[in-house]
Tab-separated table of C-alpha atoms (C1' of nucleotides) in Angstrom:
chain	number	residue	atom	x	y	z
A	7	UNK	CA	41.577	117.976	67.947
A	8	UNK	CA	40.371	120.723	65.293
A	9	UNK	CA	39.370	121.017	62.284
A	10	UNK	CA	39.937	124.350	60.187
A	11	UNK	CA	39.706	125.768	56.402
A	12	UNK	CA	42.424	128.432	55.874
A	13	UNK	CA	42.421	130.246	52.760
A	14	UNK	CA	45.085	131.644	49.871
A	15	UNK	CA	45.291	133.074	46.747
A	16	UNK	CA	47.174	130.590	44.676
A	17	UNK	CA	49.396	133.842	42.844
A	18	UNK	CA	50.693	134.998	46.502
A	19	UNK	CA	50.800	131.369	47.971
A	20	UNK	CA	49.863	127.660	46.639
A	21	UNK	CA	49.869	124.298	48.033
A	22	UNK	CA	52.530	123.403	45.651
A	23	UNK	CA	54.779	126.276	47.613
A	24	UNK	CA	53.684	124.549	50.645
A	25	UNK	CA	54.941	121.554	48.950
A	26	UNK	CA	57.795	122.857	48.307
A	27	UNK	CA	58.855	124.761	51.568
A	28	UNK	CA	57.328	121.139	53.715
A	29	UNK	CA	56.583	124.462	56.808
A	30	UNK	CA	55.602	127.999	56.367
A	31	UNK	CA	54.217	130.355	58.649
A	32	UNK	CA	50.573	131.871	57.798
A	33	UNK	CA	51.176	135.218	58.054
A	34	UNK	CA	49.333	138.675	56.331
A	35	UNK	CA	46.342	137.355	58.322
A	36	UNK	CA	44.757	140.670	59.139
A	37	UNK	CA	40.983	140.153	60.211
A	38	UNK	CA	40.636	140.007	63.952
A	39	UNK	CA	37.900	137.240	64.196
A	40	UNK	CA	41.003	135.103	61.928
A	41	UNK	CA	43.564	136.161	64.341
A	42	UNK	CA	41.605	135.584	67.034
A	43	UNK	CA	41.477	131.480	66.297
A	44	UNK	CA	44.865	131.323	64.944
A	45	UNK	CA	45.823	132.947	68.672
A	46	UNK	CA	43.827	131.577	70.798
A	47	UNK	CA	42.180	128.039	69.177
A	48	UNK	CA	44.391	126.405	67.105
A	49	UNK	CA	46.386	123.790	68.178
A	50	UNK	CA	49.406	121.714	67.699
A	51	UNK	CA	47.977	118.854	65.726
A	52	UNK	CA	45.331	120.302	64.632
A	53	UNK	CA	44.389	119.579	60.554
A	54	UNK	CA	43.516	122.339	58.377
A	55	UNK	CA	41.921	122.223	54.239
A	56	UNK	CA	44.080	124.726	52.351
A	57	UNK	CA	41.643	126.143	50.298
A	58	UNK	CA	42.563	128.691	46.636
A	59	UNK	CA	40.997	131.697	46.369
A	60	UNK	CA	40.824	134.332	43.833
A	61	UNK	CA	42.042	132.126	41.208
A	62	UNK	CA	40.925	129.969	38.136
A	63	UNK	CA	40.043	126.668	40.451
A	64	UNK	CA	38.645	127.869	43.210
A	65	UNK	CA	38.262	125.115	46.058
A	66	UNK	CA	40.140	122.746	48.287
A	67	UNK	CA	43.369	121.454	47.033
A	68	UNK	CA	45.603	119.811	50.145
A	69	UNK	CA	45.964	118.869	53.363
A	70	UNK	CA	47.672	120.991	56.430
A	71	UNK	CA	48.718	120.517	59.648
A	72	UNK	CA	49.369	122.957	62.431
A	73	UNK	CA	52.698	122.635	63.924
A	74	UNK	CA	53.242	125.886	66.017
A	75	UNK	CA	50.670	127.497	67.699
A	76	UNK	CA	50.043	131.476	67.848
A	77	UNK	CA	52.497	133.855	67.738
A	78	UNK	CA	53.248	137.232	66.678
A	79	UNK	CA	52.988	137.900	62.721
A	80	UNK	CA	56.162	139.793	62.349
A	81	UNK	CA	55.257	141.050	59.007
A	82	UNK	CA	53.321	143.383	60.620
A	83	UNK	CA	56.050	145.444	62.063
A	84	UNK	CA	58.000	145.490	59.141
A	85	UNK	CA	57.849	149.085	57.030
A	86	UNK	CA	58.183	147.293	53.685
A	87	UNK	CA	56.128	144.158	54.150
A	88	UNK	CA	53.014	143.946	52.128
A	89	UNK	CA	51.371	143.620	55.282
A	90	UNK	CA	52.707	145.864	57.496
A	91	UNK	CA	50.816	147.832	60.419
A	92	UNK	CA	51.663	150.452	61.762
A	93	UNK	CA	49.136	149.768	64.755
A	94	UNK	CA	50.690	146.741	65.514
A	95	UNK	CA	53.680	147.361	68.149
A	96	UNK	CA	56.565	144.574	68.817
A	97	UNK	CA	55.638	144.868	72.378
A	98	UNK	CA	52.123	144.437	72.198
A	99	UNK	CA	51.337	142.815	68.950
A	100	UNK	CA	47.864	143.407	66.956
A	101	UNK	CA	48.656	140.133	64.483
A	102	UNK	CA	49.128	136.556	64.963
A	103	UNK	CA	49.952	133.423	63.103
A	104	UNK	CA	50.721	129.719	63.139
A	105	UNK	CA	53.200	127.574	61.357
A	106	UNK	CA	51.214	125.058	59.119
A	107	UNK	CA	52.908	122.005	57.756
A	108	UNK	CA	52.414	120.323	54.079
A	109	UNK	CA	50.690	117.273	54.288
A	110	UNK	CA	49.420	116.141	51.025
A	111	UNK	CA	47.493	117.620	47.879
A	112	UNK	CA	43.825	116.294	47.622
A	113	UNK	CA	43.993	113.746	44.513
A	114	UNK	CA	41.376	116.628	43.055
A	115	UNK	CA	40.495	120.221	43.868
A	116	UNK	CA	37.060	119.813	45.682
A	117	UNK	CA	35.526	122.889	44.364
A	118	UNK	CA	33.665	125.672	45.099
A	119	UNK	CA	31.315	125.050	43.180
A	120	UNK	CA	30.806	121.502	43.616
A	121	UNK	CA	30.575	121.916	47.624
A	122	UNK	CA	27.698	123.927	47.215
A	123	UNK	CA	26.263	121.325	45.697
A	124	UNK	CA	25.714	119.215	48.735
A	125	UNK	CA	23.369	119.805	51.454
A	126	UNK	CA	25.277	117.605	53.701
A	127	UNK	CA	27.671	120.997	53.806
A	128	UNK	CA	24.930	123.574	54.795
A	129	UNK	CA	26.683	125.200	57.782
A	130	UNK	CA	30.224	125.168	56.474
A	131	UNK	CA	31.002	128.888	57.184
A	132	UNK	CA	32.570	128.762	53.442
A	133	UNK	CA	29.449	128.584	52.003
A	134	UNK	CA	27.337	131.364	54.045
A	135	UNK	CA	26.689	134.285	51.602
A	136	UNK	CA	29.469	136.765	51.671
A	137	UNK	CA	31.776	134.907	53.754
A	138	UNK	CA	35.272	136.690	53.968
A	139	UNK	CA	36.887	134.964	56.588
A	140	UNK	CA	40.485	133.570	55.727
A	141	UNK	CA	40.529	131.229	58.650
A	142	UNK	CA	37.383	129.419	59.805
A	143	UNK	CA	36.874	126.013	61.439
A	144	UNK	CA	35.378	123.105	59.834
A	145	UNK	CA	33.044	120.244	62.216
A	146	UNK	CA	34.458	116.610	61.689
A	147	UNK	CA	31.172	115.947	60.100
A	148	UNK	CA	32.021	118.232	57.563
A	149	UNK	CA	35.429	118.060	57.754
A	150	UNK	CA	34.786	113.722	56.896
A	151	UNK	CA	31.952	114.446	54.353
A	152	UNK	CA	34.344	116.806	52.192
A	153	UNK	CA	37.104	114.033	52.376
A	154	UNK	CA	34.876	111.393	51.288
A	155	UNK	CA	34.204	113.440	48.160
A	156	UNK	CA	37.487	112.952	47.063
B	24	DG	C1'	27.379	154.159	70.624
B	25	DC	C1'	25.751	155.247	66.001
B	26	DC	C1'	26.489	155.201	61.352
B	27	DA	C1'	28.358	156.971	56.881
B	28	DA	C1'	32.342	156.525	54.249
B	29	DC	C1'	35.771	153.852	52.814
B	30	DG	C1'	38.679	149.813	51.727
B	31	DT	C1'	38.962	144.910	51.010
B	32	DT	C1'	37.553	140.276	49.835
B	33	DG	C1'	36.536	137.182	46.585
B	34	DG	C1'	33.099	134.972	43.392
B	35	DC	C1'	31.583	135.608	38.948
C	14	DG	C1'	36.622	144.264	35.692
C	15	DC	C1'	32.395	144.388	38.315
C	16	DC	C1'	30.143	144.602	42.407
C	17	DA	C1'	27.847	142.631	46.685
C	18	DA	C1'	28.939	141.915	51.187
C	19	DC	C1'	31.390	142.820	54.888
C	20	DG	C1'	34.913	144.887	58.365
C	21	DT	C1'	37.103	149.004	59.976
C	22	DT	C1'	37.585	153.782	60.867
C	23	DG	C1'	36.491	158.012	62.668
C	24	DG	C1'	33.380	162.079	63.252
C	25	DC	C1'	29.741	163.315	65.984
DNA sequence: GCCAACGTTGGC
DNA sequence: GCCAACGTTGGC
């Protein structure tokens, strides 16, 4: 079993929507290296941090779990979607997501900030300089230490 | 295959 | 809102 970080901007999607909706599909991924491990790594099972970007509290706020592997991000072929891509055919999709279930808010947003505060955590892609991925796996060191902050 | 231009991400 | 860092595109 895996361990991943997948990121979202709290104004387009929270983990109280998550909450709310119990299983949503991450879709608008569109960074190859992202869609490349929601297609071909993640797994049923797996457990993923939902971290919030781009907002007032940046930093991990719940618990995920993957419940449907890759598939084809259907956003993409859809003129009026947000995300939509034109490069992306029905028959030969460019974009792939998974179907995450809600599995509990952190007691506390673990933030930013604070993460970068512990060496234990050099490594964690999140912290490199300039990171930009949305979707990034996390080592059950890691994955344990983070947890234990809580 | 190189690389400049451009667009996006995302912290601050 | 700014801007550094990065990914993508496309001309050559």
């Amino acid at each position: 079993m895996q361990y991943w970080l997948m990121k979202s901007e709290p104004g387009e999607y929270s983990i109280d929507d998550l909450k709310r909706d119990k299983v949503e599909c991450w879709d608008g991924v569109r960074n190859f290296q992202a869609r490349n491990m929601m297609r071909d790594d993640m797994k049923v099972g797996d457990l993923a941090f939902m971290y919030h970007s781009n907002c007032d509290v940046i930093g991990i706020v719940g618990l995920m779990k993957i419940v449907r592997e890759g598939y084809p991000d259907h956003t993409a072929f859809d003129q009026h979607d947000k995300h939509y891509d034109p490069k992306s055919d029905p028959d030969n999709p460019r974009w792939f997501m998974v179907d995450v279930r809600y599995k509990r808010k952190l007691k506390r947003t673990i933030t930013l900030a604070e993460l970068r505060q512990h060496e234990e955590l050099d490594g964690l892609q999140l912290l490199k300089r300039g990171n930009r991925l949305s979707v990034m796996p996390v080592s059950q060191f890691h994955w344990d230490f983070i947890l234990s902050l809580e």
